[in-house]
């Protein structure tokens, strides 16, 4: 277990460092003078005087070799100094953290909804394997995959906000404003979660220890609840973390459509406005958090799955 944790931690660190280096290079690979762009992200206001630019470049260490600049930028970044937004002229960290909190809240509601819906569907489908109920659940949930967010979101707004006037069409001010964007994000995970629970339970139903449990006198309900359902939850825990990590930066379309001031909307605006410091800060934070979550998911999967534990031992 210790070896596994060390390997996964090393992978996490390498992934974050590679992504941060790629993000650090943005001012150097995009059009324009990289020195002026970096100075603009470190001091309040544009500097147009060449002598001042030269002096600032020297004082900020922009004449140093690129690896030295990267290590300095990385140290500042992880100490909380992400520079200033080109547009708002405020610290990037003051924009990234609130937006991250909003996105995490939205994703938690969406995936929590997906779990609540998919868990009973997957259990019923597995216990009724091959029946009409199983085929109906499988067909309906699989059809959710073909419903992308950019198609589903306007449809839900048209029906529930404009036609029925039951829910707000945009914003992040009330609890009801969470419903439509969370439903939009939840639909596709429901399909994958239901399929994973169904597959995990079917594997468990065929296992030898299930027959042994029944031979010990356990009822069908006791056998299912104690030995089958937990096996269906193992793949669900991993999928939850993977989807959580993916939606942290993948909720752009939903946040733009519903005018939610989350990370997706923040990164979208940063790219549209060429706000390099804001894009750098947002991307590195999202990547670091996503990699950490998937690493934690691998760890939990190993703990919960005897097969994986045995294979990796």
Short mmCIF file of the C-alpha atoms (twelve columns), coordinates in Angstrom:
data_MODEL
# 
_entry.id   MODEL 
# 
loop_
_atom_site.group_PDB 
_atom_site.id 
_atom_site.type_symbol 
_atom_site.label_atom_id 
_atom_site.label_alt_id 
_atom_site.label_comp_id 
_atom_site.label_asym_id 
_atom_site.label_seq_id 
_atom_site.Cartn_x 
_atom_site.Cartn_y 
_atom_site.Cartn_z 
_atom_site.pdbx_PDB_model_num 
ATOM 1   C CA . UNK A 1   0.000   0.000   0.000   1 
ATOM 2   C CA . UNK A 2   2.840   2.411   0.851   1 
ATOM 3   C CA . UNK A 3   4.523   1.699   -2.485  1 
ATOM 4   C CA . UNK A 4   1.247   2.311   -4.289  1 
ATOM 5   C CA . UNK A 5   0.728   5.625   -2.471  1 
ATOM 6   C CA . UNK A 6   4.269   6.760   -3.241  1 
ATOM 7   C CA . UNK A 7   3.875   5.920   -6.951  1 
ATOM 8   C CA . UNK A 8   0.527   7.694   -7.213  1 
ATOM 9   C CA . UNK A 9   1.848   10.731  -5.332  1 
ATOM 10  C CA . UNK A 10  4.869   10.896  -7.645  1 
ATOM 11  C CA . UNK A 11  2.551   10.688  -10.663 1 
ATOM 12  C CA . UNK A 12  0.417   13.475  -9.197  1 
ATOM 13  C CA . UNK A 13  3.429   15.739  -8.694  1 
ATOM 14  C CA . UNK A 14  4.778   15.089  -12.198 1 
ATOM 15  C CA . UNK A 15  1.376   15.749  -13.802 1 
ATOM 16  C CA . UNK A 16  0.952   19.029  -11.930 1 
ATOM 17  C CA . UNK A 17  4.497   20.159  -12.750 1 
ATOM 18  C CA . UNK A 18  4.118   19.364  -16.465 1 
ATOM 19  C CA . UNK A 19  0.790   21.167  -16.704 1 
ATOM 20  C CA . UNK A 20  2.104   24.153  -14.735 1 
ATOM 21  C CA . UNK A 21  5.148   24.413  -17.032 1 
ATOM 22  C CA . UNK A 22  2.897   24.333  -20.096 1 
ATOM 23  C CA . UNK A 23  0.765   27.085  -18.564 1 
ATOM 24  C CA . UNK A 24  3.861   29.099  -17.601 1 
ATOM 25  C CA . UNK A 25  4.912   29.150  -21.265 1 
ATOM 26  C CA . UNK A 26  1.672   30.803  -22.427 1 
ATOM 27  C CA . UNK A 27  3.116   34.366  -22.501 1 
ATOM 28  C CA . UNK A 28  6.068   33.069  -24.563 1 
ATOM 29  C CA . UNK A 29  4.073   31.196  -27.215 1 
ATOM 30  C CA . UNK A 30  1.205   33.663  -27.724 1 
ATOM 31  C CA . UNK A 31  1.561   36.764  -29.945 1 
ATOM 32  C CA . UNK A 32  3.121   39.858  -28.383 1 
ATOM 33  C CA . UNK A 33  6.104   40.753  -26.192 1 
ATOM 34  C CA . UNK A 34  6.228   38.188  -23.346 1 
ATOM 35  C CA . UNK A 35  8.161   40.555  -21.066 1 
ATOM 36  C CA . UNK A 36  5.518   43.272  -21.319 1 
ATOM 37  C CA . UNK A 37  2.748   40.695  -20.762 1 
ATOM 38  C CA . UNK A 38  4.436   39.345  -17.650 1 
ATOM 39  C CA . UNK A 39  5.134   42.843  -16.315 1 
ATOM 40  C CA . UNK A 40  1.488   43.695  -16.898 1 
ATOM 41  C CA . UNK A 41  0.501   40.750  -14.686 1 
ATOM 42  C CA . UNK A 42  2.863   41.795  -11.879 1 
ATOM 43  C CA . UNK A 43  2.338   45.575  -11.600 1 
ATOM 44  C CA . UNK A 44  -0.835  47.634  -11.523 1 
ATOM 45  C CA . UNK A 45  -1.320  49.300  -14.921 1 
ATOM 46  C CA . UNK A 46  0.289   49.074  -18.358 1 
ATOM 47  C CA . UNK A 47  3.884   50.191  -18.792 1 
ATOM 48  C CA . UNK A 48  4.659   51.797  -22.153 1 
ATOM 49  C CA . UNK A 49  8.034   53.433  -21.484 1 
ATOM 50  C CA . UNK A 50  10.915  51.254  -22.754 1 
ATOM 51  C CA . UNK A 51  13.286  52.372  -20.006 1 
ATOM 52  C CA . UNK A 52  10.722  51.493  -17.341 1 
ATOM 53  C CA . UNK A 53  10.053  48.125  -18.985 1 
ATOM 54  C CA . UNK A 54  13.790  47.382  -19.016 1 
ATOM 55  C CA . UNK A 55  14.143  48.324  -15.350 1 
ATOM 56  C CA . UNK A 56  11.101  46.274  -14.312 1 
ATOM 57  C CA . UNK A 57  12.284  43.273  -16.339 1 
ATOM 58  C CA . UNK A 58  15.590  43.385  -14.467 1 
ATOM 59  C CA . UNK A 59  13.988  43.847  -11.055 1 
ATOM 60  C CA . UNK A 60  11.448  41.046  -11.673 1 
ATOM 61  C CA . UNK A 61  14.132  38.655  -12.909 1 
ATOM 62  C CA . UNK A 62  12.711  38.393  -16.438 1 
ATOM 63  C CA . UNK A 63  16.223  38.361  -17.890 1 
ATOM 64  C CA . UNK A 64  17.046  35.157  -16.002 1 
ATOM 65  C CA . UNK A 65  17.072  31.762  -17.777 1 
ATOM 66  C CA . UNK A 66  13.619  30.306  -18.391 1 
ATOM 67  C CA . UNK A 67  13.945  27.435  -15.838 1 
ATOM 68  C CA . UNK A 68  14.856  29.960  -13.133 1 
ATOM 69  C CA . UNK A 69  11.854  32.113  -14.029 1 
ATOM 70  C CA . UNK A 70  9.621   29.030  -13.975 1 
ATOM 71  C CA . UNK A 71  10.747  27.962  -10.498 1 
ATOM 72  C CA . UNK A 72  10.240  31.507  -9.214  1 
ATOM 73  C CA . UNK A 73  6.777   31.690  -10.818 1 
ATOM 74  C CA . UNK A 74  5.877   28.272  -9.373  1 
ATOM 75  C CA . UNK A 75  6.991   29.306  -5.887  1 
ATOM 76  C CA . UNK A 76  4.932   32.504  -6.068  1 
ATOM 77  C CA . UNK A 77  1.962   30.556  -7.394  1 
ATOM 78  C CA . UNK A 78  1.852   27.996  -4.607  1 
ATOM 79  C CA . UNK A 79  2.375   30.725  -2.012  1 
ATOM 80  C CA . UNK A 80  -0.853  32.299  -3.267  1 
ATOM 81  C CA . UNK A 81  0.604   35.002  -5.522  1 
ATOM 82  C CA . UNK A 82  -0.924  34.316  -8.946  1 
ATOM 83  C CA . UNK A 83  -0.429  37.832  -10.284 1 
ATOM 84  C CA . UNK A 84  -2.999  40.419  -11.334 1 
ATOM 85  C CA . UNK A 85  -5.837  39.987  -13.785 1 
ATOM 86  C CA . UNK A 86  -5.251  42.014  -16.955 1 
ATOM 87  C CA . UNK A 87  -8.908  43.023  -17.050 1 
ATOM 88  C CA . UNK A 88  -10.001 43.658  -13.459 1 
ATOM 89  C CA . UNK A 89  -6.513  44.560  -12.113 1 
ATOM 90  C CA . UNK A 90  -7.302  42.531  -8.989  1 
ATOM 91  C CA . UNK A 91  -5.349  39.532  -7.625  1 
ATOM 92  C CA . UNK A 92  -6.098  36.375  -9.601  1 
ATOM 93  C CA . UNK A 93  -6.455  34.311  -6.429  1 
ATOM 94  C CA . UNK A 94  -9.353  36.531  -5.328  1 
ATOM 95  C CA . UNK A 95  -11.265 35.535  -8.487  1 
ATOM 96  C CA . UNK A 96  -10.232 31.898  -8.774  1 
ATOM 97  C CA . UNK A 97  -11.158 30.728  -5.273  1 
ATOM 98  C CA . UNK A 98  -14.777 32.001  -5.206  1 
ATOM 99  C CA . UNK A 99  -15.341 30.654  -8.726  1 
ATOM 100 C CA . UNK A 100 -13.879 27.284  -7.722  1 
ATOM 101 C CA . UNK A 101 -16.231 27.112  -4.737  1 
ATOM 102 C CA . UNK A 102 -19.251 27.739  -6.963  1 
ATOM 103 C CA . UNK A 103 -18.221 25.109  -9.501  1 
ATOM 104 C CA . UNK A 104 -17.511 22.523  -6.816  1 
ATOM 105 C CA . UNK A 105 -20.938 23.150  -5.293  1 
ATOM 106 C CA . UNK A 106 -22.624 22.759  -8.673  1 
ATOM 107 C CA . UNK A 107 -20.697 19.579  -9.488  1 
ATOM 108 C CA . UNK A 108 -21.427 18.062  -6.067  1 
ATOM 109 C CA . UNK A 109 -25.159 18.664  -6.485  1 
ATOM 110 C CA . UNK A 110 -25.113 17.257  -10.026 1 
ATOM 111 C CA . UNK A 111 -23.147 14.113  -9.168  1 
ATOM 112 C CA . UNK A 112 -25.048 13.616  -5.914  1 
ATOM 113 C CA . UNK A 113 -28.243 13.660  -7.934  1 
ATOM 114 C CA . UNK A 114 -26.722 11.208  -10.393 1 
ATOM 115 C CA . UNK A 115 -25.831 8.800   -7.578  1 
ATOM 116 C CA . UNK A 116 -29.279 8.992   -5.981  1 
ATOM 117 C CA . UNK A 117 -30.931 8.236   -9.325  1 
ATOM 118 C CA . UNK A 118 -28.519 5.666   -10.742 1 
ATOM 119 C CA . UNK A 119 -28.030 3.539   -7.619  1 
ATOM 120 C CA . UNK A 120 -31.576 2.134   -7.429  1 
ATOM 121 C CA . UNK A 121 -31.744 1.884   -11.232 1 
ATOM 122 C CA . UNK A 122 -28.516 -0.123  -11.351 1 
ATOM 123 C CA . UNK A 123 -29.598 -2.404  -8.500  1 
ATOM 124 C CA . UNK A 124 -32.987 -3.131  -10.056 1 
ATOM 125 C CA . UNK A 125 -31.438 -3.707  -13.496 1 
ATOM 126 C CA . UNK A 126 -28.925 -6.186  -12.053 1 
ATOM 127 C CA . UNK A 127 -31.490 -8.088  -10.003 1 
ATOM 128 C CA . UNK A 128 -33.834 -8.221  -13.045 1 
ATOM 129 C CA . UNK A 129 -31.023 -9.066  -15.478 1 
ATOM 130 C CA . UNK A 130 -32.347 -9.882  -18.945 1 
ATOM 131 C CA . UNK A 131 -35.926 -8.880  -18.128 1 
ATOM 132 C CA . UNK A 132 -37.993 -6.138  -19.769 1 
ATOM 133 C CA . UNK A 133 -37.316 -3.920  -16.752 1 
ATOM 134 C CA . UNK A 134 -33.575 -4.364  -17.207 1 
ATOM 135 C CA . UNK A 135 -33.771 -3.600  -20.933 1 
ATOM 136 C CA . UNK A 136 -35.976 -0.542  -20.339 1 
ATOM 137 C CA . UNK A 137 -33.618 0.915   -17.707 1 
ATOM 138 C CA . UNK A 138 -30.575 0.194   -19.869 1 
ATOM 139 C CA . UNK A 139 -32.137 1.708   -22.993 1 
ATOM 140 C CA . UNK A 140 -33.308 4.889   -21.245 1 
ATOM 141 C CA . UNK A 141 -30.093 5.538   -19.348 1 
ATOM 142 C CA . UNK A 142 -27.907 4.775   -22.368 1 
ATOM 143 C CA . UNK A 143 -29.903 7.297   -24.397 1 
ATOM 144 C CA . UNK A 144 -28.717 10.015  -21.969 1 
ATOM 145 C CA . UNK A 145 -25.236 9.704   -23.465 1 
ATOM 146 C CA . UNK A 146 -26.570 11.119  -26.737 1 
ATOM 147 C CA . UNK A 147 -27.822 14.271  -24.980 1 
ATOM 148 C CA . UNK A 148 -24.926 16.777  -24.877 1 
ATOM 149 C CA . UNK A 149 -25.124 19.732  -22.499 1 
ATOM 150 C CA . UNK A 150 -25.290 22.349  -25.276 1 
ATOM 151 C CA . UNK A 151 -28.480 20.673  -26.560 1 
ATOM 152 C CA . UNK A 152 -30.075 19.731  -23.235 1 
ATOM 153 C CA . UNK A 153 -29.546 23.050  -21.421 1 
ATOM 154 C CA . UNK A 154 -31.541 25.229  -23.871 1 
ATOM 155 C CA . UNK A 155 -34.248 22.549  -23.966 1 
ATOM 156 C CA . UNK A 156 -34.641 22.608  -20.163 1 
ATOM 157 C CA . UNK A 157 -34.637 26.423  -20.116 1 
ATOM 158 C CA . UNK A 158 -37.287 26.529  -22.832 1 
ATOM 159 C CA . UNK A 159 -39.540 24.052  -20.995 1 
ATOM 160 C CA . UNK A 160 -39.136 24.799  -17.276 1 
ATOM 161 C CA . UNK A 161 -38.193 28.499  -17.329 1 
ATOM 162 C CA . UNK A 162 -39.903 30.027  -20.341 1 
ATOM 163 C CA . UNK A 163 -42.885 27.713  -20.957 1 
ATOM 164 C CA . UNK A 164 -43.847 26.610  -17.409 1 
ATOM 165 C CA . UNK A 165 -42.169 29.448  -15.451 1 
ATOM 166 C CA . UNK A 166 -41.210 27.013  -12.685 1 
ATOM 167 C CA . UNK A 167 -37.476 27.731  -12.436 1 
ATOM 168 C CA . UNK A 168 -35.119 30.639  -13.201 1 
ATOM 169 C CA . UNK A 169 -33.406 30.492  -16.574 1 
ATOM 170 C CA . UNK A 170 -30.042 31.835  -15.347 1 
ATOM 171 C CA . UNK A 171 -28.094 33.131  -12.361 1 
ATOM 172 C CA . UNK A 172 -26.710 31.803  -9.108  1 
ATOM 173 C CA . UNK A 173 -28.745 33.664  -6.509  1 
ATOM 174 C CA . UNK A 174 -31.245 31.155  -5.108  1 
ATOM 175 C CA . UNK A 175 -31.457 27.426  -4.436  1 
ATOM 176 C CA . UNK A 176 -33.867 27.025  -7.340  1 
ATOM 177 C CA . UNK A 177 -31.265 28.429  -9.746  1 
ATOM 178 C CA . UNK A 178 -29.156 25.306  -9.142  1 
ATOM 179 C CA . UNK A 179 -31.815 22.889  -10.404 1 
ATOM 180 C CA . UNK A 180 -31.559 23.278  -14.181 1 
ATOM 181 C CA . UNK A 181 -27.737 23.434  -14.471 1 
ATOM 182 C CA . UNK A 182 -27.353 20.518  -12.023 1 
ATOM 183 C CA . UNK A 183 -29.896 18.467  -13.967 1 
ATOM 184 C CA . UNK A 184 -28.049 19.234  -17.190 1 
ATOM 185 C CA . UNK A 185 -24.749 18.046  -15.757 1 
ATOM 186 C CA . UNK A 186 -26.270 15.000  -14.022 1 
ATOM 187 C CA . UNK A 187 -27.896 13.301  -16.978 1 
ATOM 188 C CA . UNK A 188 -24.836 11.788  -18.645 1 
ATOM 189 C CA . UNK A 189 -23.229 10.584  -15.362 1 
ATOM 190 C CA . UNK A 190 -26.518 8.812   -14.579 1 
ATOM 191 C CA . UNK A 191 -25.968 6.653   -17.641 1 
ATOM 192 C CA . UNK A 192 -22.412 5.669   -16.680 1 
ATOM 193 C CA . UNK A 193 -23.193 5.246   -12.965 1 
ATOM 194 C CA . UNK A 194 -26.198 3.002   -13.641 1 
ATOM 195 C CA . UNK A 195 -24.188 0.837   -16.010 1 
ATOM 196 C CA . UNK A 196 -21.325 0.543   -13.490 1 
ATOM 197 C CA . UNK A 197 -23.590 -0.420  -10.584 1 
ATOM 198 C CA . UNK A 198 -25.405 -2.978  -12.753 1 
ATOM 199 C CA . UNK A 199 -22.145 -4.559  -13.986 1 
ATOM 200 C CA . UNK A 200 -20.591 -4.648  -10.509 1 
ATOM 201 C CA . UNK A 201 -23.641 -6.321  -8.992  1 
ATOM 202 C CA . UNK A 202 -23.946 -8.879  -11.785 1 
ATOM 203 C CA . UNK A 203 -20.308 -9.879  -11.226 1 
ATOM 204 C CA . UNK A 204 -20.995 -10.196 -7.512  1 
ATOM 205 C CA . UNK A 205 -24.127 -12.295 -8.042  1 
ATOM 206 C CA . UNK A 206 -22.051 -14.886 -9.922  1 
ATOM 207 C CA . UNK A 207 -19.305 -15.029 -7.282  1 
ATOM 208 C CA . UNK A 208 -18.715 -18.152 -5.214  1 
ATOM 209 C CA . UNK A 209 -19.011 -16.369 -1.875  1 
ATOM 210 C CA . UNK A 210 -22.625 -15.474 -2.724  1 
ATOM 211 C CA . UNK A 211 -23.506 -19.168 -2.955  1 
ATOM 212 C CA . UNK A 212 -21.658 -19.733 0.316   1 
ATOM 213 C CA . UNK A 213 -23.632 -16.919 1.957   1 
ATOM 214 C CA . UNK A 214 -26.902 -18.462 0.801   1 
ATOM 215 C CA . UNK A 215 -25.718 -21.874 2.047   1 
ATOM 216 C CA . UNK A 216 -25.177 -20.303 5.479   1 
ATOM 217 C CA . UNK A 217 -28.887 -19.532 5.570   1 
ATOM 218 C CA . UNK A 218 -28.914 -15.850 4.596   1 
ATOM 219 C CA . UNK A 219 -32.085 -14.727 2.870   1 
ATOM 220 C CA . UNK A 220 -32.010 -13.306 -0.649  1 
ATOM 221 C CA . UNK A 221 -32.440 -9.752  0.658   1 
ATOM 222 C CA . UNK A 222 -29.697 -10.194 3.284   1 
ATOM 223 C CA . UNK A 223 -27.338 -11.677 0.709   1 
ATOM 224 C CA . UNK A 224 -27.939 -8.852  -1.730  1 
ATOM 225 C CA . UNK A 225 -27.595 -6.064  0.854   1 
ATOM 226 C CA . UNK A 226 -24.471 -7.502  2.554   1 
ATOM 227 C CA . UNK A 227 -22.514 -9.021  -0.335  1 
ATOM 228 C CA . UNK A 228 -23.867 -7.766  -3.668  1 
ATOM 229 C CA . UNK A 229 -24.730 -4.082  -3.304  1 
ATOM 230 C CA . UNK A 230 -21.283 -3.152  -1.838  1 
ATOM 231 C CA . UNK A 231 -19.653 -4.618  -4.966  1 
ATOM 232 C CA . UNK A 232 -21.800 -2.356  -7.101  1 
ATOM 233 C CA . UNK A 233 -20.546 0.660   -5.164  1 
ATOM 234 C CA . UNK A 234 -16.854 0.002   -5.869  1 
ATOM 235 C CA . UNK A 235 -16.835 1.110   -9.528  1 
ATOM 236 C CA . UNK A 236 -19.260 3.902   -8.636  1 
ATOM 237 C CA . UNK A 237 -16.744 5.467   -6.231  1 
ATOM 238 C CA . UNK A 238 -14.090 5.608   -8.940  1 
ATOM 239 C CA . UNK A 239 -16.485 6.949   -11.571 1 
ATOM 240 C CA . UNK A 240 -17.727 9.628   -9.169  1 
ATOM 241 C CA . UNK A 241 -14.208 10.944  -8.659  1 
ATOM 242 C CA . UNK A 242 -13.379 10.801  -12.374 1 
ATOM 243 C CA . UNK A 243 -16.535 12.712  -13.305 1 
ATOM 244 C CA . UNK A 244 -15.958 15.185  -10.478 1 
ATOM 245 C CA . UNK A 245 -12.471 15.918  -11.749 1 
ATOM 246 C CA . UNK A 246 -13.703 16.182  -15.337 1 
ATOM 247 C CA . UNK A 247 -16.586 18.511  -14.560 1 
ATOM 248 C CA . UNK A 248 -14.388 20.934  -12.593 1 
ATOM 249 C CA . UNK A 249 -13.080 22.267  -15.878 1 
ATOM 250 C CA . UNK A 250 -15.661 20.735  -18.172 1 
ATOM 251 C CA . UNK A 251 -18.715 22.646  -17.037 1 
ATOM 252 C CA . UNK A 252 -17.910 25.586  -19.299 1 
ATOM 253 C CA . UNK A 253 -20.948 25.244  -21.564 1 
ATOM 254 C CA . UNK A 254 -23.406 24.892  -18.686 1 
ATOM 255 C CA . UNK A 255 -21.923 27.804  -16.735 1 
ATOM 256 C CA . UNK A 256 -21.958 30.054  -19.801 1 
ATOM 257 C CA . UNK A 257 -25.542 29.147  -20.753 1 
ATOM 258 C CA . UNK A 258 -26.881 29.591  -17.199 1 
ATOM 259 C CA . UNK A 259 -24.664 32.625  -16.402 1 
ATOM 260 C CA . UNK A 260 -23.021 30.911  -13.416 1 
ATOM 261 C CA . UNK A 261 -19.832 32.648  -12.160 1 
ATOM 262 C CA . UNK A 262 -17.894 29.391  -11.745 1 
ATOM 263 C CA . UNK A 263 -14.517 28.154  -12.965 1 
ATOM 264 C CA . UNK A 264 -15.778 27.239  -16.421 1 
ATOM 265 C CA . UNK A 265 -17.163 30.726  -16.984 1 
ATOM 266 C CA . UNK A 266 -14.022 32.288  -15.469 1 
ATOM 267 C CA . UNK A 267 -11.711 30.374  -17.822 1 
ATOM 268 C CA . UNK A 268 -13.957 31.090  -20.801 1 
ATOM 269 C CA . UNK A 269 -13.862 34.842  -20.112 1 
ATOM 270 C CA . UNK A 270 -10.087 34.715  -19.488 1 
ATOM 271 C CA . UNK A 271 -9.468  33.116  -22.876 1 
ATOM 272 C CA . UNK A 272 -11.869 35.435  -24.727 1 
ATOM 273 C CA . UNK A 273 -10.241 38.522  -23.131 1 
ATOM 274 C CA . UNK A 274 -6.667  37.178  -23.438 1 
ATOM 275 C CA . UNK A 275 -6.330  37.531  -19.657 1 
ATOM 276 C CA . UNK A 276 -3.211  35.366  -19.350 1 
ATOM 277 C CA . UNK A 277 -2.656  35.515  -15.551 1 
ATOM 278 C CA . UNK A 278 -6.278  34.598  -14.901 1 
ATOM 279 C CA . UNK A 279 -6.127  31.710  -17.386 1 
ATOM 280 C CA . UNK A 280 -2.840  30.493  -15.899 1 
ATOM 281 C CA . UNK A 281 -4.140  30.561  -12.340 1 
ATOM 282 C CA . UNK A 282 -7.445  28.903  -13.195 1 
ATOM 283 C CA . UNK A 283 -5.943  26.116  -15.294 1 
ATOM 284 C CA . UNK A 284 -3.250  25.143  -12.770 1 
ATOM 285 C CA . UNK A 285 -5.714  25.105  -9.869  1 
ATOM 286 C CA . UNK A 286 -8.202  22.972  -11.802 1 
ATOM 287 C CA . UNK A 287 -5.537  20.537  -13.028 1 
ATOM 288 C CA . UNK A 288 -3.982  20.162  -9.550  1 
ATOM 289 C CA . UNK A 289 -7.358  19.552  -7.955  1 
ATOM 290 C CA . UNK A 290 -8.482  17.143  -10.680 1 
ATOM 291 C CA . UNK A 291 -5.286  15.080  -10.456 1 
ATOM 292 C CA . UNK A 292 -5.533  14.982  -6.653  1 
ATOM 293 C CA . UNK A 293 -9.141  13.785  -6.812  1 
ATOM 294 C CA . UNK A 294 -8.405  11.026  -9.334  1 
ATOM 295 C CA . UNK A 295 -5.450  9.902   -7.201  1 
ATOM 296 C CA . UNK A 296 -7.719  9.732   -4.173  1 
ATOM 297 C CA . UNK A 297 -10.211 7.746   -6.264  1 
ATOM 298 C CA . UNK A 298 -7.506  5.212   -7.160  1 
ATOM 299 C CA . UNK A 299 -6.626  4.898   -3.493  1 
ATOM 300 C CA . UNK A 300 -10.266 4.353   -2.470  1 
ATOM 301 C CA . UNK A 301 -10.778 1.868   -5.305  1 
ATOM 302 C CA . UNK A 302 -7.821  -0.138  -4.055  1 
ATOM 303 C CA . UNK A 303 -9.141  -0.125  -0.521  1 
ATOM 304 C CA . UNK A 304 -12.678 -1.129  -1.506  1 
ATOM 305 C CA . UNK A 305 -11.907 -3.703  -4.197  1 
ATOM 306 C CA . UNK A 306 -10.352 -6.966  -3.018  1 
ATOM 307 C CA . UNK A 307 -9.536  -7.946  -6.644  1 
ATOM 308 C CA . UNK A 308 -7.535  -4.802  -7.268  1 
ATOM 309 C CA . UNK A 309 -5.813  -5.055  -3.903  1 
ATOM 310 C CA . UNK A 310 -4.767  -8.581  -4.665  1 
ATOM 311 C CA . UNK A 311 -3.528  -7.737  -8.154  1 
ATOM 312 C CA . UNK A 312 -1.463  -4.831  -6.942  1 
ATOM 313 C CA . UNK A 313 -0.106  -6.509  -3.845  1 
# 
